[in-house]
Coordinates of C-alpha atoms in Angstrom, one line a residue:
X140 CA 54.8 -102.2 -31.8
X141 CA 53.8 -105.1 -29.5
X142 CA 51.0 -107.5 -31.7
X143 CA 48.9 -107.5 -28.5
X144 CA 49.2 -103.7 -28.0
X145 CA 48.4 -103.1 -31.7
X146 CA 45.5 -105.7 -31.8
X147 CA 43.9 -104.1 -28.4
X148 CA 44.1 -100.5 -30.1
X149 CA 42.2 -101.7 -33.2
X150 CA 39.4 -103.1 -31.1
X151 CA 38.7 -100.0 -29.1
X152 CA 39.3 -98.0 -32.6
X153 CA 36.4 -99.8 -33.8
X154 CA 34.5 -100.0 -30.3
X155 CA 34.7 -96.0 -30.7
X156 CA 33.5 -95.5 -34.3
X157 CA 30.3 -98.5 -33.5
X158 CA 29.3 -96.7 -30.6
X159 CA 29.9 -93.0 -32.2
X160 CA 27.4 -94.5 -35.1
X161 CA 24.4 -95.8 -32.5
X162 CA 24.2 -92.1 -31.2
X163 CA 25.1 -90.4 -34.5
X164 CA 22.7 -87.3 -35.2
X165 CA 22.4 -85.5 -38.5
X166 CA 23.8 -82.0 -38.6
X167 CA 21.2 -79.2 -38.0
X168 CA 19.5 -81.4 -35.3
X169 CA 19.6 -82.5 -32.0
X170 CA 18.9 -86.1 -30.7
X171 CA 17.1 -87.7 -27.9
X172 CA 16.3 -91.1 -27.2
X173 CA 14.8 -92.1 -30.3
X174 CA 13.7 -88.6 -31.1
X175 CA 15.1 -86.2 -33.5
X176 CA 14.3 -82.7 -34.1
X177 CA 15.8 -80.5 -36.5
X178 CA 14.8 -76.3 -36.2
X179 CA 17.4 -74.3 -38.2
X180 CA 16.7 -72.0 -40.7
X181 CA 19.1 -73.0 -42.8
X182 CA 18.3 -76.6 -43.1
X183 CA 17.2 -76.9 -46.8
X184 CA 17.5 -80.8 -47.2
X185 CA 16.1 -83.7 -45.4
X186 CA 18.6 -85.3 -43.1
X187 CA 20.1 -87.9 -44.7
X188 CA 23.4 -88.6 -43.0
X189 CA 23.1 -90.0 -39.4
X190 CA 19.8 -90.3 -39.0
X191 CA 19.5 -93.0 -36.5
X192 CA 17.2 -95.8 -37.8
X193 CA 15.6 -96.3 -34.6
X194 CA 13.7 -93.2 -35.0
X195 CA 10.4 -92.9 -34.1
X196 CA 9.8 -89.2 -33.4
X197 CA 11.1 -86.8 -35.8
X198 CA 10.4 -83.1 -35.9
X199 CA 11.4 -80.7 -39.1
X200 CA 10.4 -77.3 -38.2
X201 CA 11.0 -73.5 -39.2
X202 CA 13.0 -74.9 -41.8
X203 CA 13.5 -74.2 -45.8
X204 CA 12.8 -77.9 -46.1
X205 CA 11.2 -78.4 -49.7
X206 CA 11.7 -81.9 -50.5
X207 CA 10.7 -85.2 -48.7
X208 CA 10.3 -88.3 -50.4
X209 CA 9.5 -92.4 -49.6
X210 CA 13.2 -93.0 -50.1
X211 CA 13.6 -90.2 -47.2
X212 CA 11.3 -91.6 -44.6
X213 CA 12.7 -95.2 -45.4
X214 CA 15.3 -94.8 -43.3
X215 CA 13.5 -94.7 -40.4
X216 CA 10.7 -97.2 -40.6
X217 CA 9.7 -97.6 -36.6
X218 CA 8.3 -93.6 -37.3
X219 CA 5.1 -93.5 -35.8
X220 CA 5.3 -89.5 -35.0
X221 CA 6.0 -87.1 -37.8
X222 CA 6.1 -83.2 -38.0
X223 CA 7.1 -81.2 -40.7
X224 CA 5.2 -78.2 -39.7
X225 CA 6.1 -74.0 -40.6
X226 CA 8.6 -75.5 -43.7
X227 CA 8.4 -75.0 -47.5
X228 CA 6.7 -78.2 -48.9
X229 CA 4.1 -77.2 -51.7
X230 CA 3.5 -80.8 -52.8
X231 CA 3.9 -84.8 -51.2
X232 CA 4.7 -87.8 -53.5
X233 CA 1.7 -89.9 -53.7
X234 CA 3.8 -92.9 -51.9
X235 CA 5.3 -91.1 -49.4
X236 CA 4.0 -92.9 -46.4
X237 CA 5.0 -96.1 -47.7
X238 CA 7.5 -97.2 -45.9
X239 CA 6.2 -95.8 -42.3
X240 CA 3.4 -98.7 -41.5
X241 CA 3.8 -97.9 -37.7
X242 CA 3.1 -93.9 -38.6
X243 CA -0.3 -92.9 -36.5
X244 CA 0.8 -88.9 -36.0
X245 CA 1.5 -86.3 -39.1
X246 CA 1.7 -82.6 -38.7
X247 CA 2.0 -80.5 -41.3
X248 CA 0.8 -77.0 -40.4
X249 CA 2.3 -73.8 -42.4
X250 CA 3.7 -75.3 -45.5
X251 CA 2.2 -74.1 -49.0
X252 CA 0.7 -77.5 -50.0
X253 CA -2.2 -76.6 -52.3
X254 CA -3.0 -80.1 -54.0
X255 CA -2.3 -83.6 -52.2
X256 CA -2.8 -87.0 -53.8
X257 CA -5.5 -89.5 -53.9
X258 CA -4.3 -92.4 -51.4
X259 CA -1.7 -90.3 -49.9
X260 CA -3.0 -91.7 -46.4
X261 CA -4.0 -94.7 -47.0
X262 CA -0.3 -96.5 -46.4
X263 CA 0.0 -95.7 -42.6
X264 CA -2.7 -96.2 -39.9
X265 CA -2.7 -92.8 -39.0
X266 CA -4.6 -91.3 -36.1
X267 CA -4.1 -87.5 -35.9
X268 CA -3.3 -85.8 -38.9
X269 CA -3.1 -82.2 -39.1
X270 CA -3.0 -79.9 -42.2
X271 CA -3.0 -76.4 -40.8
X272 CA -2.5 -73.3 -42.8
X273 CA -1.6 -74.6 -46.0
X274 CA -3.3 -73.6 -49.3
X275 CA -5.7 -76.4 -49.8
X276 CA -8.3 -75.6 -52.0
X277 CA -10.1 -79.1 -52.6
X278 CA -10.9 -81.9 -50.1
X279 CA -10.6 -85.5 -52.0
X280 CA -12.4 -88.6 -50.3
X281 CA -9.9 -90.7 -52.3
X282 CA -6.8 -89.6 -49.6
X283 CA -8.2 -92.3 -47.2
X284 CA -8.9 -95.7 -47.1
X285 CA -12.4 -97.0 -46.1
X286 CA -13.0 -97.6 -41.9
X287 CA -9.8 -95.2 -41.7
X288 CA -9.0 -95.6 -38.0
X289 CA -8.1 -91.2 -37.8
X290 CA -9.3 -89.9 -34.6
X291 CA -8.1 -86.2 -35.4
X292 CA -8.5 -84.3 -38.5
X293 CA -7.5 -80.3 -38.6
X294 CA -7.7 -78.7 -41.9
X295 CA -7.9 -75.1 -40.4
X296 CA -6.7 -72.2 -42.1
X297 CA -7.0 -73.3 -45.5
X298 CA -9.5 -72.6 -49.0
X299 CA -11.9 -75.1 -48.7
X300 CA -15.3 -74.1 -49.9
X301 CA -16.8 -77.5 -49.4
X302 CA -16.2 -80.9 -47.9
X303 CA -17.5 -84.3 -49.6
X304 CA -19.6 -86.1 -47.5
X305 CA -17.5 -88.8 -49.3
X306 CA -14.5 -87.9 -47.1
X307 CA -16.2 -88.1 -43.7
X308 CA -18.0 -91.0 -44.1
X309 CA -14.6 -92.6 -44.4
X310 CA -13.5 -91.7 -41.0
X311 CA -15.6 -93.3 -38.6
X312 CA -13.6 -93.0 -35.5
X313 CA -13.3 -89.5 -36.0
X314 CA -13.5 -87.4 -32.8
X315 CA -12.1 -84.0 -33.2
X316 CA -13.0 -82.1 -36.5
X317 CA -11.6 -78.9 -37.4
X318 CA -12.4 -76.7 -40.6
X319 CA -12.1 -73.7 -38.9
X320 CA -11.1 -70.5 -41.0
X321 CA -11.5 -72.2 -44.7
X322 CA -14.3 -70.5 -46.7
X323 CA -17.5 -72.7 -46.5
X324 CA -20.9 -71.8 -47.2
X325 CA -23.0 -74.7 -46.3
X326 CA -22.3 -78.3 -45.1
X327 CA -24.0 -81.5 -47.2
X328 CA -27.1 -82.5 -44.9
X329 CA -25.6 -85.8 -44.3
X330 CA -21.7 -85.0 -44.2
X331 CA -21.5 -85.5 -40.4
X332 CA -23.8 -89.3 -40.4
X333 CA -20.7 -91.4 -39.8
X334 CA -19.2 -89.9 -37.4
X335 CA -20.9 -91.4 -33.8
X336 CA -17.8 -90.8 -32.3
X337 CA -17.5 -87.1 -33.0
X338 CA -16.6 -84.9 -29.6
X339 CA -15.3 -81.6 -30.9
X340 CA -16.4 -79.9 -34.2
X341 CA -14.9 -76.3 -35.1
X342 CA -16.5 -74.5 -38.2
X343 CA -15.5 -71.3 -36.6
X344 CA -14.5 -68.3 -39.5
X345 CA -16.3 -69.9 -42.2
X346 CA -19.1 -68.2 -44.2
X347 CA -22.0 -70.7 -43.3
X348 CA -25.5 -68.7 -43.8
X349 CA -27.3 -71.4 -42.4
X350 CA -27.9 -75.1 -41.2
X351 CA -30.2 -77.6 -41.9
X352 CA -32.3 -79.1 -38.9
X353 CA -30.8 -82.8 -38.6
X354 CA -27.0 -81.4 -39.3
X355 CA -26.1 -82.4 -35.8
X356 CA -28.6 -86.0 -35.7
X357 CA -25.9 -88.7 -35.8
X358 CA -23.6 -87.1 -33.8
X359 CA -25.0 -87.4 -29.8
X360 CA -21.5 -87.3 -27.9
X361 CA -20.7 -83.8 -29.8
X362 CA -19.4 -81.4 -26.8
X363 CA -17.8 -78.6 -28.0
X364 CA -19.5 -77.0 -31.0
X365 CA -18.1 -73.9 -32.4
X366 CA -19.8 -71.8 -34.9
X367 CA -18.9 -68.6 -34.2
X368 CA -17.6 -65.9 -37.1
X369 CA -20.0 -67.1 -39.7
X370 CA -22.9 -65.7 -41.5
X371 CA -25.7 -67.4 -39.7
X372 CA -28.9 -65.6 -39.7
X373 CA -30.8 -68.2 -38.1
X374 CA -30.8 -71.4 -36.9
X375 CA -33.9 -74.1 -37.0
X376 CA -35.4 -75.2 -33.5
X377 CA -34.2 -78.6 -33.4
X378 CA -30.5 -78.0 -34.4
X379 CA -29.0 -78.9 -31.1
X380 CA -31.6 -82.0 -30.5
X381 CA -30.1 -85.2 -29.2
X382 CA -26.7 -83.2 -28.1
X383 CA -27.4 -84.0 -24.3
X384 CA -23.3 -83.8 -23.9
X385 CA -22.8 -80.2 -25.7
X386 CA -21.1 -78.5 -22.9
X387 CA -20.1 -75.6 -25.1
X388 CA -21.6 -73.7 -27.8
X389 CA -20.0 -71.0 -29.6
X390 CA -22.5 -68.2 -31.9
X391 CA -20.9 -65.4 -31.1
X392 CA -20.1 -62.8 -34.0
X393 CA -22.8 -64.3 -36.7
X394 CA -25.9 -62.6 -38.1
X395 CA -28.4 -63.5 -35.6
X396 CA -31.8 -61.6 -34.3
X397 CA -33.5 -64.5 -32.7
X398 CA -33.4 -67.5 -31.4
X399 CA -36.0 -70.1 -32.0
X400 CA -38.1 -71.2 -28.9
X401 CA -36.7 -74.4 -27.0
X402 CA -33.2 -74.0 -28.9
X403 CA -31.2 -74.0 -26.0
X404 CA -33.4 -76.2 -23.5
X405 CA -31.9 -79.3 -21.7
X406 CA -28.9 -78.6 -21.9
X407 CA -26.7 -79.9 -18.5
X408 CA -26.1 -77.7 -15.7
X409 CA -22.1 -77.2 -16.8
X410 CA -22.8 -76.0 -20.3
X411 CA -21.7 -72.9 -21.8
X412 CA -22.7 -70.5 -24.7
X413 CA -21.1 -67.4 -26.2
X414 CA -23.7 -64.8 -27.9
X415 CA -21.9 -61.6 -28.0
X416 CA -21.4 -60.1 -31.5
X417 CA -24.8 -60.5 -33.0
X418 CA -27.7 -58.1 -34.4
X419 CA -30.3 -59.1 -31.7
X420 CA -33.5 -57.2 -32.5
X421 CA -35.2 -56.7 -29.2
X422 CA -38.7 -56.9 -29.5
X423 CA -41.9 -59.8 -29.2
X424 CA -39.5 -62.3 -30.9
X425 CA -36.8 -62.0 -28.2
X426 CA -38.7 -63.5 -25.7
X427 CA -37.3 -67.4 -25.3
X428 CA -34.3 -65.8 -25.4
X429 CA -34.9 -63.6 -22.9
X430 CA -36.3 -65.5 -20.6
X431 CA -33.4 -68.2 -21.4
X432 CA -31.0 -66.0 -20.3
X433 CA -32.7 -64.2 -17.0
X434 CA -32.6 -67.9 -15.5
X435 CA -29.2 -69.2 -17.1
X436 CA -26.8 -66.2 -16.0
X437 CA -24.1 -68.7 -14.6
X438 CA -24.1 -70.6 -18.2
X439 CA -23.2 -67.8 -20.7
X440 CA -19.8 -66.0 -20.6
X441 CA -20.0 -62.1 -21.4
X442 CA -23.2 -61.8 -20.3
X443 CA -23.3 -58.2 -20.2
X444 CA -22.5 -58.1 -23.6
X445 CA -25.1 -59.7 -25.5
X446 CA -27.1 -56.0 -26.4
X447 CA -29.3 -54.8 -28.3
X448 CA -29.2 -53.7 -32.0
X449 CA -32.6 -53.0 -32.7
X450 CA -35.4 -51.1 -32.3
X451 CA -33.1 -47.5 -31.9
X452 CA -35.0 -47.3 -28.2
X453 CA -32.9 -50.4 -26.9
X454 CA -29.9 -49.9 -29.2
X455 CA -26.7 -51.5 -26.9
X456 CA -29.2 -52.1 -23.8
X457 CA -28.0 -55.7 -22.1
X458 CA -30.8 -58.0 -23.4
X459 CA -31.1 -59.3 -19.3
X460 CA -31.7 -55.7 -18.1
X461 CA -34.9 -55.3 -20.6
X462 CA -38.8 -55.4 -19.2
X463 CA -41.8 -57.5 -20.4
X464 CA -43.0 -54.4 -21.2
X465 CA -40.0 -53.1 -23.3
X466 CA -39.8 -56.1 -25.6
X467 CA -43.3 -55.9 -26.0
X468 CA -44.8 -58.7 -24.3
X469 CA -47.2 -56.8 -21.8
X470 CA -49.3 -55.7 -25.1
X471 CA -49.2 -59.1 -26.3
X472 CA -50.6 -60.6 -22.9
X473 CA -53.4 -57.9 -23.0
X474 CA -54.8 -58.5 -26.5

């Protein structure tokens, strides 16, 4: 064969397998741009072989994935997007975000992690991290560093029957918090001071009895605060004080007969409240809420729902349809 001819067929041999290699993708997944997502059921392993190093999205999802490790996510240190979310982890390496400096998203919904590491997030500069319906039992402070720059913490769905104040005074930027669905009975009064910055907070499906009146103090841009599915029984008159944002409040389903005069007051002409789902006892007491809700129709959803429990006269009459007189209040007046 001709030296030229031979010579030109090596070069495009090699052109072929160099340009084959930049747009390799590991088996099981699919590859786009610099993102990578792997959804097979019958991945088991982390994807080793062709994962392009200019990764930074990577998705591992639905998988039987049981294993990840530093050495794993070396391979793609430009990472800043990470889900491993609905797999099989039950534990991370204590190092495992070493080598991902640029990492500021992890997603780790529905695995069975039940203990995580102290520092585990202190390596990255993470800003959302999300936990989901795992089997956490125990919050540690010690899985951030101080000033932590995390804008979005989710530990839904989980065991937790406390949260150390520790831990949230570490996240200071912190403006979405949710502990929705874990099993807590009472927050530490100052758990929620460092957070200035806080805009959402969901304690929805906990087992909260009660809160104390400056719970809410420190945190004046808080507009959507979800408590409903709890135990609350009652709730002190100056809960809500300061929250001139709170656009929507959530007590539906809790253990309420009352609510405390000037509890809902000030609040902006676009805010929203959910009552439905509570033992209202309709008699002198109802009256703030009453009268609350006679001239705030347009701001509380399922109006016609919020009914009576008590006395057996009113049982499931619409609180708005009731009379002075049939709470009570014309006797009072006359006295």
């Amino acid at each position: 064969m001709n030296l030229w001819v031979l010579l030109t067929l090596t070069v495009l041999a090699e052109c072929r397998y160099q340009k084959r290699g930049s747009h390799s993708c590991p088996d099981l997944c699919s590859c786009s741009g610099a993102g990578v997502v792997c959804s097979q059921s019958s991945l088991t392993h982390f994807p080793v072989d062709g994962l392009p190093s200019n990764t930074t999205r990577l998705s591992i999802q639905s998988s039987k994935l049981s294993n990840i490790t530093a050495s794993h996510l070396s391979l793609v240190p430009l990472l800043n997007n990470l889900q491993l979310y609905h797999n099989n982890l039950s534990s991370l390496p204590p190092d495992l975000l070493q080598h991902v400096p640029h990492l500021n998203t992890l997603d780790l919904t529905g695995n069975r992690l039940v203990h995580l590491p102290p520092t585990i997030f202190s390596c990255a500069a993470l800003r959302s991290l999300v936990l989901k319906n795992n089997l956490i039992q125990k919050a540690d402070a010690e899985w951030f560093p101080d000033n932590s720059s995390l804008t979005w913490l989710d530990l839904s769905g989980n065991r937790l029957a406390g949260v150390p104040a520790a831990l949230l005074h570490k996240l200071p930027s912190l403006e979405t918090l949710d502990l929705s669905d874990n099993n807590l009975q009472d927050l530490q009064p100052d758990a929620l001071k460092n957070l200035p910055h806080l805009v959402t907070l969901n304690l929805n499906g906990n087992k909260l009895t009660s809160l104390k009146p400056a719970t809410f103090t420190h945190n004046l841009k808080l507009t959507q605060l979800f408590l409903q599915q709890n135990q609350l029984r009652e709730l002190p008159a100056t809960v809500l004080q300061g929250l001139q944002r709170l656009e929507l409040l959530l007590l539906d389903q809790n253990q309420l007969q009352h609510l405390p005069s000037g509890l809902l007051d000030g609040r902006k002409s676009s805010f929203s409240v959910i009552l439905t789902g509570n033992p209202w006892v309709c008699d002198e007491r109802m009256e703030y809420l009453w009268t609350w809700l006679t001239t705030h129709r347009q701001n509380v959803f399922f109006l016609e729902e919020v009914t009576c429990e008590a006395p057996e006269a009113l049982i499931l009459r619409q609180v708005v349809s009731l009379t002075s007189s049939e709470l009570g209040l014309d006797k009072i007046k006359n006295e």
